[in-house]
């Protein structure tokens, strides 16, 4: 039996609880895929997007409804070695990728401030454009559980706001296009365990700022690495803290929030404060 089938079997057998069930739960709970969708799975060449591609193949084969998938790889200016790693992995894993070129690395190399932010925005735009040209109505990215809670903590600690990473979004620049994150509930440690179990090697970001750490599991900007370390300490303190961070974004109590923003408009608790029934004393003694 081909090696890629062993990899596929590991997802639905060995890692059924850790990966497959959480993947399916996210698909169902957040209604990420509908009948007739055509989805571009965006593959960066890292462990997350490659796992996502294999999960989408399994879902397409065994799911309850029909949808189409394109496996889209953008080369933003990889060196020849990194590019070949992606091509070799795609062949080994039986993922029929379509690769297109861009000059993103050349552009961000001339930027002094926030090159990673600019790179991410430009990548997203190129992916939307090429996915739409293929007739897709959605792009799927490989963000996972740890990305979600890291984003929540970074927003609180460094931006002074409570801001999460949504499981799906409407594109503001490409009409009719949505972004979905099917690995939303899958923990990074389980993705790494799946990678090691199958003896797989994938690239990291591999831009000109990080080419010295091509292969491995610790890529990313300094603030995100800092959040990873913080969450690691949380997990050592209490094994459910990470899940509580995740659940907190599903369970925001607006009665206890001073202010919030919706569709770029700010709201304050004072706007409704004097409208509260004087006889309603619930929470009045919460000191």
JSON list of C-alpha atoms in Angstrom, two decimals, residues 9-250:
[
{"chain": "A", "resi": 9, "resn": "UNK", "atom": "CA", "xyz": [-5.20, 6.13, 7.89]},
{"chain": "A", "resi": 10, "resn": "UNK", "atom": "CA", "xyz": [-3.34, 7.72, 10.79]},
{"chain": "A", "resi": 11, "resn": "UNK", "atom": "CA", "xyz": [-5.67, 10.74, 10.67]},
{"chain": "A", "resi": 12, "resn": "UNK", "atom": "CA", "xyz": [-8.87, 8.72, 11.01]},
{"chain": "A", "resi": 13, "resn": "UNK", "atom": "CA", "xyz": [-7.44, 5.92, 13.18]},
{"chain": "A", "resi": 14, "resn": "UNK", "atom": "CA", "xyz": [-4.45, 6.83, 15.36]},
{"chain": "A", "resi": 15, "resn": "UNK", "atom": "CA", "xyz": [-5.38, 10.53, 15.65]},
{"chain": "A", "resi": 16, "resn": "UNK", "atom": "CA", "xyz": [-9.14, 10.18, 15.33]},
{"chain": "A", "resi": 17, "resn": "UNK", "atom": "CA", "xyz": [-9.89, 11.82, 18.70]},
{"chain": "A", "resi": 18, "resn": "UNK", "atom": "CA", "xyz": [-7.20, 14.48, 18.57]},
{"chain": "A", "resi": 19, "resn": "UNK", "atom": "CA", "xyz": [-7.51, 15.57, 14.92]},
{"chain": "A", "resi": 20, "resn": "UNK", "atom": "CA", "xyz": [-10.33, 14.02, 12.89]},
{"chain": "A", "resi": 21, "resn": "UNK", "atom": "CA", "xyz": [-13.17, 14.49, 15.38]},
{"chain": "A", "resi": 22, "resn": "UNK", "atom": "CA", "xyz": [-12.14, 18.06, 16.15]},
{"chain": "A", "resi": 23, "resn": "UNK", "atom": "CA", "xyz": [-11.86, 18.82, 12.44]},
{"chain": "A", "resi": 24, "resn": "UNK", "atom": "CA", "xyz": [-15.37, 17.47, 11.84]},
{"chain": "A", "resi": 25, "resn": "UNK", "atom": "CA", "xyz": [-16.75, 19.25, 14.92]},
{"chain": "A", "resi": 26, "resn": "UNK", "atom": "CA", "xyz": [-15.45, 22.61, 13.67]},
{"chain": "A", "resi": 27, "resn": "UNK", "atom": "CA", "xyz": [-16.91, 21.97, 10.19]},
{"chain": "A", "resi": 28, "resn": "UNK", "atom": "CA", "xyz": [-20.32, 21.25, 11.73]},
{"chain": "A", "resi": 29, "resn": "UNK", "atom": "CA", "xyz": [-20.43, 23.71, 14.64]},
{"chain": "A", "resi": 30, "resn": "UNK", "atom": "CA", "xyz": [-19.35, 26.72, 12.59]},
{"chain": "A", "resi": 31, "resn": "UNK", "atom": "CA", "xyz": [-21.06, 25.59, 9.36]},
{"chain": "A", "resi": 32, "resn": "UNK", "atom": "CA", "xyz": [-17.84, 25.98, 7.40]},
{"chain": "A", "resi": 33, "resn": "UNK", "atom": "CA", "xyz": [-18.75, 23.91, 4.32]},
{"chain": "A", "resi": 34, "resn": "UNK", "atom": "CA", "xyz": [-22.01, 23.68, 2.41]},
{"chain": "A", "resi": 35, "resn": "UNK", "atom": "CA", "xyz": [-23.24, 21.53, -0.45]},
{"chain": "A", "resi": 36, "resn": "UNK", "atom": "CA", "xyz": [-21.82, 22.74, -3.74]},
{"chain": "A", "resi": 37, "resn": "UNK", "atom": "CA", "xyz": [-18.92, 24.76, -2.31]},
{"chain": "A", "resi": 38, "resn": "UNK", "atom": "CA", "xyz": [-15.70, 24.99, -4.26]},
{"chain": "A", "resi": 39, "resn": "UNK", "atom": "CA", "xyz": [-12.89, 25.51, -1.78]},
{"chain": "A", "resi": 40, "resn": "UNK", "atom": "CA", "xyz": [-9.28, 26.49, -2.33]},
{"chain": "A", "resi": 41, "resn": "UNK", "atom": "CA", "xyz": [-7.16, 24.85, 0.35]},
{"chain": "A", "resi": 42, "resn": "UNK", "atom": "CA", "xyz": [-4.23, 27.23, 0.68]},
{"chain": "A", "resi": 43, "resn": "UNK", "atom": "CA", "xyz": [-0.99, 25.32, 1.25]},
{"chain": "A", "resi": 44, "resn": "UNK", "atom": "CA", "xyz": [2.03, 27.17, 2.57]},
{"chain": "A", "resi": 45, "resn": "UNK", "atom": "CA", "xyz": [4.13, 24.02, 2.80]},
{"chain": "A", "resi": 46, "resn": "UNK", "atom": "CA", "xyz": [4.00, 23.83, 6.59]},
{"chain": "A", "resi": 47, "resn": "UNK", "atom": "CA", "xyz": [2.61, 21.04, 8.75]},
{"chain": "A", "resi": 48, "resn": "UNK", "atom": "CA", "xyz": [-0.74, 22.77, 9.38]},
{"chain": "A", "resi": 49, "resn": "UNK", "atom": "CA", "xyz": [-1.76, 23.39, 5.78]},
{"chain": "A", "resi": 50, "resn": "UNK", "atom": "CA", "xyz": [-0.53, 19.97, 4.66]},
{"chain": "A", "resi": 51, "resn": "UNK", "atom": "CA", "xyz": [-2.62, 18.29, 7.37]},
{"chain": "A", "resi": 52, "resn": "UNK", "atom": "CA", "xyz": [-5.58, 20.45, 6.38]},
{"chain": "A", "resi": 53, "resn": "UNK", "atom": "CA", "xyz": [-5.21, 19.26, 2.78]},
{"chain": "A", "resi": 54, "resn": "UNK", "atom": "CA", "xyz": [-5.28, 15.61, 3.86]},
{"chain": "A", "resi": 55, "resn": "UNK", "atom": "CA", "xyz": [-8.31, 16.19, 6.11]},
{"chain": "A", "resi": 56, "resn": "UNK", "atom": "CA", "xyz": [-10.16, 17.88, 3.27]},
{"chain": "A", "resi": 57, "resn": "UNK", "atom": "CA", "xyz": [-9.40, 14.94, 0.99]},
{"chain": "A", "resi": 58, "resn": "UNK", "atom": "CA", "xyz": [-10.83, 12.55, 3.58]},
{"chain": "A", "resi": 59, "resn": "UNK", "atom": "CA", "xyz": [-13.93, 14.70, 4.06]},
{"chain": "A", "resi": 60, "resn": "UNK", "atom": "CA", "xyz": [-14.49, 14.94, 0.32]},
{"chain": "A", "resi": 61, "resn": "UNK", "atom": "CA", "xyz": [-14.33, 11.15, 0.02]},
{"chain": "A", "resi": 62, "resn": "UNK", "atom": "CA", "xyz": [-16.44, 10.26, 3.03]},
{"chain": "A", "resi": 63, "resn": "UNK", "atom": "CA", "xyz": [-18.52, 13.37, 3.78]},
{"chain": "A", "resi": 64, "resn": "UNK", "atom": "CA", "xyz": [-22.30, 13.61, 3.72]},
{"chain": "A", "resi": 65, "resn": "UNK", "atom": "CA", "xyz": [-22.46, 16.16, 0.91]},
{"chain": "A", "resi": 66, "resn": "UNK", "atom": "CA", "xyz": [-20.56, 17.01, -2.25]},
{"chain": "A", "resi": 67, "resn": "UNK", "atom": "CA", "xyz": [-18.13, 19.89, -2.64]},
{"chain": "A", "resi": 68, "resn": "UNK", "atom": "CA", "xyz": [-15.08, 20.61, -4.80]},
{"chain": "A", "resi": 69, "resn": "UNK", "atom": "CA", "xyz": [-11.53, 21.32, -3.68]},
{"chain": "A", "resi": 70, "resn": "UNK", "atom": "CA", "xyz": [-8.52, 22.96, -5.27]},
{"chain": "A", "resi": 71, "resn": "UNK", "atom": "CA", "xyz": [-5.12, 22.70, -3.56]},
{"chain": "A", "resi": 72, "resn": "UNK", "atom": "CA", "xyz": [-3.46, 26.06, -4.08]},
{"chain": "A", "resi": 73, "resn": "UNK", "atom": "CA", "xyz": [0.20, 26.83, -3.40]},
{"chain": "A", "resi": 74, "resn": "UNK", "atom": "CA", "xyz": [1.66, 30.30, -3.77]},
{"chain": "A", "resi": 75, "resn": "UNK", "atom": "CA", "xyz": [5.42, 30.65, -4.26]},
{"chain": "A", "resi": 76, "resn": "UNK", "atom": "CA", "xyz": [6.12, 34.12, -2.83]},
{"chain": "A", "resi": 77, "resn": "UNK", "atom": "CA", "xyz": [9.81, 33.79, -3.67]},
{"chain": "A", "resi": 78, "resn": "UNK", "atom": "CA", "xyz": [11.03, 30.63, -1.95]},
{"chain": "A", "resi": 79, "resn": "UNK", "atom": "CA", "xyz": [14.59, 29.55, -2.52]},
{"chain": "A", "resi": 80, "resn": "UNK", "atom": "CA", "xyz": [14.92, 26.45, -4.74]},
{"chain": "A", "resi": 81, "resn": "UNK", "atom": "CA", "xyz": [15.35, 24.10, -1.78]},
{"chain": "A", "resi": 82, "resn": "UNK", "atom": "CA", "xyz": [12.17, 25.18, 0.02]},
{"chain": "A", "resi": 83, "resn": "UNK", "atom": "CA", "xyz": [10.17, 25.10, -3.18]},
{"chain": "A", "resi": 84, "resn": "UNK", "atom": "CA", "xyz": [11.34, 21.55, -3.86]},
{"chain": "A", "resi": 85, "resn": "UNK", "atom": "CA", "xyz": [10.41, 20.45, -0.32]},
{"chain": "A", "resi": 86, "resn": "UNK", "atom": "CA", "xyz": [6.83, 21.57, -0.98]},
{"chain": "A", "resi": 87, "resn": "UNK", "atom": "CA", "xyz": [6.70, 19.80, -4.34]},
{"chain": "A", "resi": 88, "resn": "UNK", "atom": "CA", "xyz": [8.17, 16.61, -2.90]},
{"chain": "A", "resi": 89, "resn": "UNK", "atom": "CA", "xyz": [5.77, 16.56, 0.05]},
{"chain": "A", "resi": 90, "resn": "UNK", "atom": "CA", "xyz": [2.78, 17.18, -2.20]},
{"chain": "A", "resi": 91, "resn": "UNK", "atom": "CA", "xyz": [3.82, 14.26, -4.41]},
{"chain": "A", "resi": 92, "resn": "UNK", "atom": "CA", "xyz": [4.52, 11.98, -1.44]},
{"chain": "A", "resi": 93, "resn": "UNK", "atom": "CA", "xyz": [1.17, 12.82, 0.20]},
{"chain": "A", "resi": 94, "resn": "UNK", "atom": "CA", "xyz": [-0.78, 12.56, -3.07]},
{"chain": "A", "resi": 95, "resn": "UNK", "atom": "CA", "xyz": [-1.99, 16.18, -2.95]},
{"chain": "A", "resi": 96, "resn": "UNK", "atom": "CA", "xyz": [-2.65, 17.53, -6.48]},
{"chain": "A", "resi": 97, "resn": "UNK", "atom": "CA", "xyz": [-1.40, 21.08, -5.95]},
{"chain": "A", "resi": 98, "resn": "UNK", "atom": "CA", "xyz": [-1.58, 24.03, -8.29]},
{"chain": "A", "resi": 99, "resn": "UNK", "atom": "CA", "xyz": [1.32, 26.46, -7.77]},
{"chain": "A", "resi": 100, "resn": "UNK", "atom": "CA", "xyz": [1.47, 30.08, -8.83]},
{"chain": "A", "resi": 101, "resn": "UNK", "atom": "CA", "xyz": [4.21, 32.70, -8.50]},
{"chain": "A", "resi": 102, "resn": "UNK", "atom": "CA", "xyz": [4.33, 36.07, -6.74]},
{"chain": "A", "resi": 103, "resn": "UNK", "atom": "CA", "xyz": [7.03, 38.57, -5.75]},
{"chain": "A", "resi": 104, "resn": "UNK", "atom": "CA", "xyz": [5.89, 39.12, -2.16]},
{"chain": "A", "resi": 105, "resn": "UNK", "atom": "CA", "xyz": [9.28, 38.34, -0.57]},
{"chain": "A", "resi": 106, "resn": "UNK", "atom": "CA", "xyz": [10.98, 40.89, -2.83]},
{"chain": "A", "resi": 107, "resn": "UNK", "atom": "CA", "xyz": [8.45, 43.54, -1.82]},
{"chain": "A", "resi": 108, "resn": "UNK", "atom": "CA", "xyz": [8.49, 42.98, 1.95]},
{"chain": "A", "resi": 109, "resn": "UNK", "atom": "CA", "xyz": [12.30, 42.78, 1.98]},
{"chain": "A", "resi": 110, "resn": "UNK", "atom": "CA", "xyz": [12.32, 46.56, 1.39]},
{"chain": "A", "resi": 111, "resn": "UNK", "atom": "CA", "xyz": [9.91, 47.32, 4.26]},
{"chain": "A", "resi": 112, "resn": "UNK", "atom": "CA", "xyz": [11.33, 48.33, 7.64]},
{"chain": "A", "resi": 113, "resn": "UNK", "atom": "CA", "xyz": [8.17, 48.24, 9.76]},
{"chain": "A", "resi": 114, "resn": "UNK", "atom": "CA", "xyz": [5.89, 45.19, 10.19]},
{"chain": "A", "resi": 115, "resn": "UNK", "atom": "CA", "xyz": [7.13, 43.15, 7.21]},
{"chain": "A", "resi": 116, "resn": "UNK", "atom": "CA", "xyz": [5.36, 40.02, 8.53]},
{"chain": "A", "resi": 117, "resn": "UNK", "atom": "CA", "xyz": [2.04, 41.88, 8.75]},
{"chain": "A", "resi": 118, "resn": "UNK", "atom": "CA", "xyz": [2.42, 43.18, 5.20]},
{"chain": "A", "resi": 119, "resn": "UNK", "atom": "CA", "xyz": [3.45, 39.73, 3.96]},
{"chain": "A", "resi": 120, "resn": "UNK", "atom": "CA", "xyz": [0.37, 38.12, 5.53]},
{"chain": "A", "resi": 121, "resn": "UNK", "atom": "CA", "xyz": [-1.99, 40.70, 4.01]},
{"chain": "A", "resi": 122, "resn": "UNK", "atom": "CA", "xyz": [-0.44, 40.38, 0.57]},
{"chain": "A", "resi": 123, "resn": "UNK", "atom": "CA", "xyz": [-0.52, 36.59, 0.70]},
{"chain": "A", "resi": 124, "resn": "UNK", "atom": "CA", "xyz": [-4.21, 36.69, 1.59]},
{"chain": "A", "resi": 125, "resn": "UNK", "atom": "CA", "xyz": [-4.97, 38.99, -1.33]},
{"chain": "A", "resi": 126, "resn": "UNK", "atom": "CA", "xyz": [-3.08, 36.84, -3.85]},
{"chain": "A", "resi": 127, "resn": "UNK", "atom": "CA", "xyz": [-4.79, 33.70, -2.56]},
{"chain": "A", "resi": 128, "resn": "UNK", "atom": "CA", "xyz": [-8.26, 35.22, -2.81]},
{"chain": "A", "resi": 129, "resn": "UNK", "atom": "CA", "xyz": [-7.57, 36.45, -6.34]},
{"chain": "A", "resi": 130, "resn": "UNK", "atom": "CA", "xyz": [-6.24, 33.14, -7.63]},
{"chain": "A", "resi": 131, "resn": "UNK", "atom": "CA", "xyz": [-8.89, 31.09, -5.84]},
{"chain": "A", "resi": 132, "resn": "UNK", "atom": "CA", "xyz": [-11.62, 33.24, -7.35]},
{"chain": "A", "resi": 133, "resn": "UNK", "atom": "CA", "xyz": [-10.06, 32.80, -10.79]},
{"chain": "A", "resi": 134, "resn": "UNK", "atom": "CA", "xyz": [-10.41, 29.03, -10.30]},
{"chain": "A", "resi": 135, "resn": "UNK", "atom": "CA", "xyz": [-14.12, 29.45, -9.56]},
{"chain": "A", "resi": 136, "resn": "UNK", "atom": "CA", "xyz": [-13.81, 28.96, -5.80]},
{"chain": "A", "resi": 137, "resn": "UNK", "atom": "CA", "xyz": [-16.16, 30.62, -3.33]},
{"chain": "A", "resi": 138, "resn": "UNK", "atom": "CA", "xyz": [-14.02, 29.91, -0.25]},
{"chain": "A", "resi": 139, "resn": "UNK", "atom": "CA", "xyz": [-10.40, 29.70, 0.80]},
{"chain": "A", "resi": 140, "resn": "UNK", "atom": "CA", "xyz": [-9.38, 27.40, 3.66]},
{"chain": "A", "resi": 141, "resn": "UNK", "atom": "CA", "xyz": [-6.40, 28.25, 5.86]},
{"chain": "A", "resi": 142, "resn": "UNK", "atom": "CA", "xyz": [-4.53, 26.02, 8.30]},
{"chain": "A", "resi": 143, "resn": "UNK", "atom": "CA", "xyz": [-4.90, 28.09, 11.47]},
{"chain": "A", "resi": 144, "resn": "UNK", "atom": "CA", "xyz": [-5.38, 25.86, 14.52]},
{"chain": "A", "resi": 145, "resn": "UNK", "atom": "CA", "xyz": [-6.50, 26.02, 18.17]},
{"chain": "A", "resi": 146, "resn": "UNK", "atom": "CA", "xyz": [-3.21, 27.47, 19.40]},
{"chain": "A", "resi": 147, "resn": "UNK", "atom": "CA", "xyz": [-3.29, 30.22, 16.76]},
{"chain": "A", "resi": 148, "resn": "UNK", "atom": "CA", "xyz": [-6.76, 31.13, 18.04]},
{"chain": "A", "resi": 149, "resn": "UNK", "atom": "CA", "xyz": [-5.85, 31.50, 21.71]},
{"chain": "A", "resi": 150, "resn": "UNK", "atom": "CA", "xyz": [-2.49, 33.12, 20.93]},
{"chain": "A", "resi": 151, "resn": "UNK", "atom": "CA", "xyz": [-4.32, 35.77, 18.91]},
{"chain": "A", "resi": 152, "resn": "UNK", "atom": "CA", "xyz": [-6.73, 36.38, 21.79]},
{"chain": "A", "resi": 153, "resn": "UNK", "atom": "CA", "xyz": [-3.89, 36.90, 24.28]},
{"chain": "A", "resi": 154, "resn": "UNK", "atom": "CA", "xyz": [-1.81, 39.07, 21.93]},
{"chain": "A", "resi": 155, "resn": "UNK", "atom": "CA", "xyz": [-4.78, 41.34, 21.33]},
{"chain": "A", "resi": 156, "resn": "UNK", "atom": "CA", "xyz": [-5.38, 41.78, 25.06]},
{"chain": "A", "resi": 157, "resn": "UNK", "atom": "CA", "xyz": [-1.74, 42.19, 26.10]},
{"chain": "A", "resi": 158, "resn": "UNK", "atom": "CA", "xyz": [-0.37, 44.23, 23.19]},
{"chain": "A", "resi": 159, "resn": "UNK", "atom": "CA", "xyz": [-3.39, 45.93, 21.56]},
{"chain": "A", "resi": 160, "resn": "UNK", "atom": "CA", "xyz": [-5.55, 46.65, 24.58]},
{"chain": "A", "resi": 161, "resn": "UNK", "atom": "CA", "xyz": [-8.60, 45.00, 23.06]},
{"chain": "A", "resi": 162, "resn": "UNK", "atom": "CA", "xyz": [-10.45, 41.71, 23.15]},
{"chain": "A", "resi": 163, "resn": "UNK", "atom": "CA", "xyz": [-10.21, 40.45, 19.59]},
{"chain": "A", "resi": 164, "resn": "UNK", "atom": "CA", "xyz": [-10.42, 36.87, 18.43]},
{"chain": "A", "resi": 165, "resn": "UNK", "atom": "CA", "xyz": [-9.63, 34.85, 15.33]},
{"chain": "A", "resi": 166, "resn": "UNK", "atom": "CA", "xyz": [-12.93, 33.91, 13.70]},
{"chain": "A", "resi": 167, "resn": "UNK", "atom": "CA", "xyz": [-13.60, 30.40, 12.29]},
{"chain": "A", "resi": 168, "resn": "UNK", "atom": "CA", "xyz": [-14.97, 31.98, 9.12]},
{"chain": "A", "resi": 169, "resn": "UNK", "atom": "CA", "xyz": [-15.09, 35.44, 7.56]},
{"chain": "A", "resi": 170, "resn": "UNK", "atom": "CA", "xyz": [-16.63, 37.20, 4.58]},
{"chain": "A", "resi": 171, "resn": "UNK", "atom": "CA", "xyz": [-13.99, 38.78, 2.35]},
{"chain": "A", "resi": 172, "resn": "UNK", "atom": "CA", "xyz": [-14.29, 42.57, 2.29]},
{"chain": "A", "resi": 173, "resn": "UNK", "atom": "CA", "xyz": [-12.43, 42.93, -1.03]},
{"chain": "A", "resi": 174, "resn": "UNK", "atom": "CA", "xyz": [-13.52, 39.85, -2.99]},
{"chain": "A", "resi": 175, "resn": "UNK", "atom": "CA", "xyz": [-17.28, 39.67, -3.26]},
{"chain": "A", "resi": 176, "resn": "UNK", "atom": "CA", "xyz": [-18.78, 36.25, -2.74]},
{"chain": "A", "resi": 177, "resn": "UNK", "atom": "CA", "xyz": [-15.60, 34.85, -1.19]},
{"chain": "A", "resi": 178, "resn": "UNK", "atom": "CA", "xyz": [-15.32, 33.50, 2.35]},
{"chain": "A", "resi": 179, "resn": "UNK", "atom": "CA", "xyz": [-12.38, 32.40, 4.47]},
{"chain": "A", "resi": 180, "resn": "UNK", "atom": "CA", "xyz": [-12.71, 29.28, 6.63]},
{"chain": "A", "resi": 181, "resn": "UNK", "atom": "CA", "xyz": [-10.45, 27.67, 9.27]},
{"chain": "A", "resi": 182, "resn": "UNK", "atom": "CA", "xyz": [-11.34, 23.96, 9.54]},
{"chain": "A", "resi": 183, "resn": "UNK", "atom": "CA", "xyz": [-8.49, 23.16, 12.00]},
{"chain": "A", "resi": 184, "resn": "UNK", "atom": "CA", "xyz": [-9.91, 25.72, 14.45]},
{"chain": "A", "resi": 185, "resn": "UNK", "atom": "CA", "xyz": [-10.27, 23.15, 17.27]},
{"chain": "A", "resi": 186, "resn": "UNK", "atom": "CA", "xyz": [-7.14, 21.08, 16.60]},
{"chain": "A", "resi": 187, "resn": "UNK", "atom": "CA", "xyz": [-4.22, 21.68, 18.97]},
{"chain": "A", "resi": 188, "resn": "UNK", "atom": "CA", "xyz": [-0.77, 22.29, 17.55]},
{"chain": "A", "resi": 189, "resn": "UNK", "atom": "CA", "xyz": [0.79, 19.61, 19.79]},
{"chain": "A", "resi": 190, "resn": "UNK", "atom": "CA", "xyz": [-1.43, 17.01, 18.11]},
{"chain": "A", "resi": 191, "resn": "UNK", "atom": "CA", "xyz": [-0.44, 18.24, 14.65]},
{"chain": "A", "resi": 192, "resn": "UNK", "atom": "CA", "xyz": [3.22, 17.92, 15.61]},
{"chain": "A", "resi": 193, "resn": "UNK", "atom": "CA", "xyz": [2.54, 14.43, 17.01]},
{"chain": "A", "resi": 194, "resn": "UNK", "atom": "CA", "xyz": [0.87, 13.46, 13.70]},
{"chain": "A", "resi": 195, "resn": "UNK", "atom": "CA", "xyz": [3.85, 14.82, 11.76]},
{"chain": "A", "resi": 196, "resn": "UNK", "atom": "CA", "xyz": [6.37, 12.92, 13.86]},
{"chain": "A", "resi": 197, "resn": "UNK", "atom": "CA", "xyz": [4.32, 9.72, 13.85]},
{"chain": "A", "resi": 198, "resn": "UNK", "atom": "CA", "xyz": [4.48, 9.70, 10.05]},
{"chain": "A", "resi": 199, "resn": "UNK", "atom": "CA", "xyz": [8.12, 10.88, 9.86]},
{"chain": "A", "resi": 200, "resn": "UNK", "atom": "CA", "xyz": [7.17, 13.94, 7.82]},
{"chain": "A", "resi": 201, "resn": "UNK", "atom": "CA", "xyz": [9.27, 17.09, 7.36]},
{"chain": "A", "resi": 202, "resn": "UNK", "atom": "CA", "xyz": [7.74, 20.41, 6.30]},
{"chain": "A", "resi": 203, "resn": "UNK", "atom": "CA", "xyz": [9.01, 23.94, 5.76]},
{"chain": "A", "resi": 204, "resn": "UNK", "atom": "CA", "xyz": [8.33, 26.89, 8.02]},
{"chain": "A", "resi": 205, "resn": "UNK", "atom": "CA", "xyz": [7.72, 30.45, 6.89]},
{"chain": "A", "resi": 206, "resn": "UNK", "atom": "CA", "xyz": [11.03, 30.28, 4.94]},
{"chain": "A", "resi": 207, "resn": "UNK", "atom": "CA", "xyz": [11.09, 33.95, 3.98]},
{"chain": "A", "resi": 208, "resn": "UNK", "atom": "CA", "xyz": [14.39, 35.85, 3.93]},
{"chain": "A", "resi": 209, "resn": "UNK", "atom": "CA", "xyz": [14.01, 36.71, 7.62]},
{"chain": "A", "resi": 210, "resn": "UNK", "atom": "CA", "xyz": [13.65, 33.07, 8.68]},
{"chain": "A", "resi": 211, "resn": "UNK", "atom": "CA", "xyz": [15.45, 30.96, 6.09]},
{"chain": "A", "resi": 212, "resn": "UNK", "atom": "CA", "xyz": [17.99, 29.90, 8.71]},
{"chain": "A", "resi": 213, "resn": "UNK", "atom": "CA", "xyz": [15.25, 27.82, 10.38]},
{"chain": "A", "resi": 214, "resn": "UNK", "atom": "CA", "xyz": [13.70, 26.16, 7.34]},
{"chain": "A", "resi": 215, "resn": "UNK", "atom": "CA", "xyz": [12.56, 22.93, 8.98]},
{"chain": "A", "resi": 216, "resn": "UNK", "atom": "CA", "xyz": [11.04, 22.62, 12.43]},
{"chain": "A", "resi": 217, "resn": "UNK", "atom": "CA", "xyz": [8.05, 23.52, 14.57]},
{"chain": "A", "resi": 218, "resn": "UNK", "atom": "CA", "xyz": [8.87, 26.88, 16.12]},
{"chain": "A", "resi": 219, "resn": "UNK", "atom": "CA", "xyz": [8.44, 29.45, 13.38]},
{"chain": "A", "resi": 220, "resn": "UNK", "atom": "CA", "xyz": [6.61, 32.75, 13.73]},
{"chain": "A", "resi": 221, "resn": "UNK", "atom": "CA", "xyz": [7.05, 36.30, 14.93]},
{"chain": "A", "resi": 222, "resn": "UNK", "atom": "CA", "xyz": [8.54, 37.12, 18.32]},
{"chain": "A", "resi": 223, "resn": "UNK", "atom": "CA", "xyz": [5.25, 38.11, 19.94]},
{"chain": "A", "resi": 224, "resn": "UNK", "atom": "CA", "xyz": [3.56, 34.90, 18.85]},
{"chain": "A", "resi": 225, "resn": "UNK", "atom": "CA", "xyz": [6.50, 32.87, 20.15]},
{"chain": "A", "resi": 226, "resn": "UNK", "atom": "CA", "xyz": [6.14, 34.78, 23.40]},
{"chain": "A", "resi": 227, "resn": "UNK", "atom": "CA", "xyz": [2.46, 33.80, 23.55]},
{"chain": "A", "resi": 228, "resn": "UNK", "atom": "CA", "xyz": [3.36, 30.16, 22.88]},
{"chain": "A", "resi": 229, "resn": "UNK", "atom": "CA", "xyz": [5.69, 30.20, 25.87]},
{"chain": "A", "resi": 230, "resn": "UNK", "atom": "CA", "xyz": [3.07, 31.90, 28.04]},
{"chain": "A", "resi": 231, "resn": "UNK", "atom": "CA", "xyz": [0.43, 29.33, 27.10]},
{"chain": "A", "resi": 232, "resn": "UNK", "atom": "CA", "xyz": [2.94, 26.55, 27.73]},
{"chain": "A", "resi": 233, "resn": "UNK", "atom": "CA", "xyz": [3.34, 27.85, 31.30]},
{"chain": "A", "resi": 234, "resn": "UNK", "atom": "CA", "xyz": [-0.45, 28.09, 31.68]},
{"chain": "A", "resi": 235, "resn": "UNK", "atom": "CA", "xyz": [-0.79, 24.45, 30.65]},
{"chain": "A", "resi": 236, "resn": "UNK", "atom": "CA", "xyz": [1.81, 23.42, 33.21]},
{"chain": "A", "resi": 237, "resn": "UNK", "atom": "CA", "xyz": [-0.18, 25.27, 35.88]},
{"chain": "A", "resi": 238, "resn": "UNK", "atom": "CA", "xyz": [-3.60, 23.95, 34.88]},
{"chain": "A", "resi": 239, "resn": "UNK", "atom": "CA", "xyz": [-4.45, 21.71, 31.94]},
{"chain": "A", "resi": 240, "resn": "UNK", "atom": "CA", "xyz": [-7.77, 23.42, 31.19]},
{"chain": "A", "resi": 241, "resn": "UNK", "atom": "CA", "xyz": [-6.57, 27.04, 31.03]},
{"chain": "A", "resi": 242, "resn": "UNK", "atom": "CA", "xyz": [-6.03, 26.90, 27.26]},
{"chain": "A", "resi": 243, "resn": "UNK", "atom": "CA", "xyz": [-9.56, 25.59, 26.72]},
{"chain": "A", "resi": 244, "resn": "UNK", "atom": "CA", "xyz": [-10.96, 28.28, 29.01]},
{"chain": "A", "resi": 245, "resn": "UNK", "atom": "CA", "xyz": [-9.26, 30.97, 26.90]},
{"chain": "A", "resi": 246, "resn": "UNK", "atom": "CA", "xyz": [-10.82, 29.39, 23.82]},
{"chain": "A", "resi": 247, "resn": "UNK", "atom": "CA", "xyz": [-14.28, 29.10, 25.39]},
{"chain": "A", "resi": 248, "resn": "UNK", "atom": "CA", "xyz": [-14.20, 32.65, 26.76]},
{"chain": "A", "resi": 249, "resn": "UNK", "atom": "CA", "xyz": [-14.52, 33.99, 23.21]},
{"chain": "A", "resi": 250, "resn": "UNK", "atom": "CA", "xyz": [-17.68, 31.90, 22.80]}
]
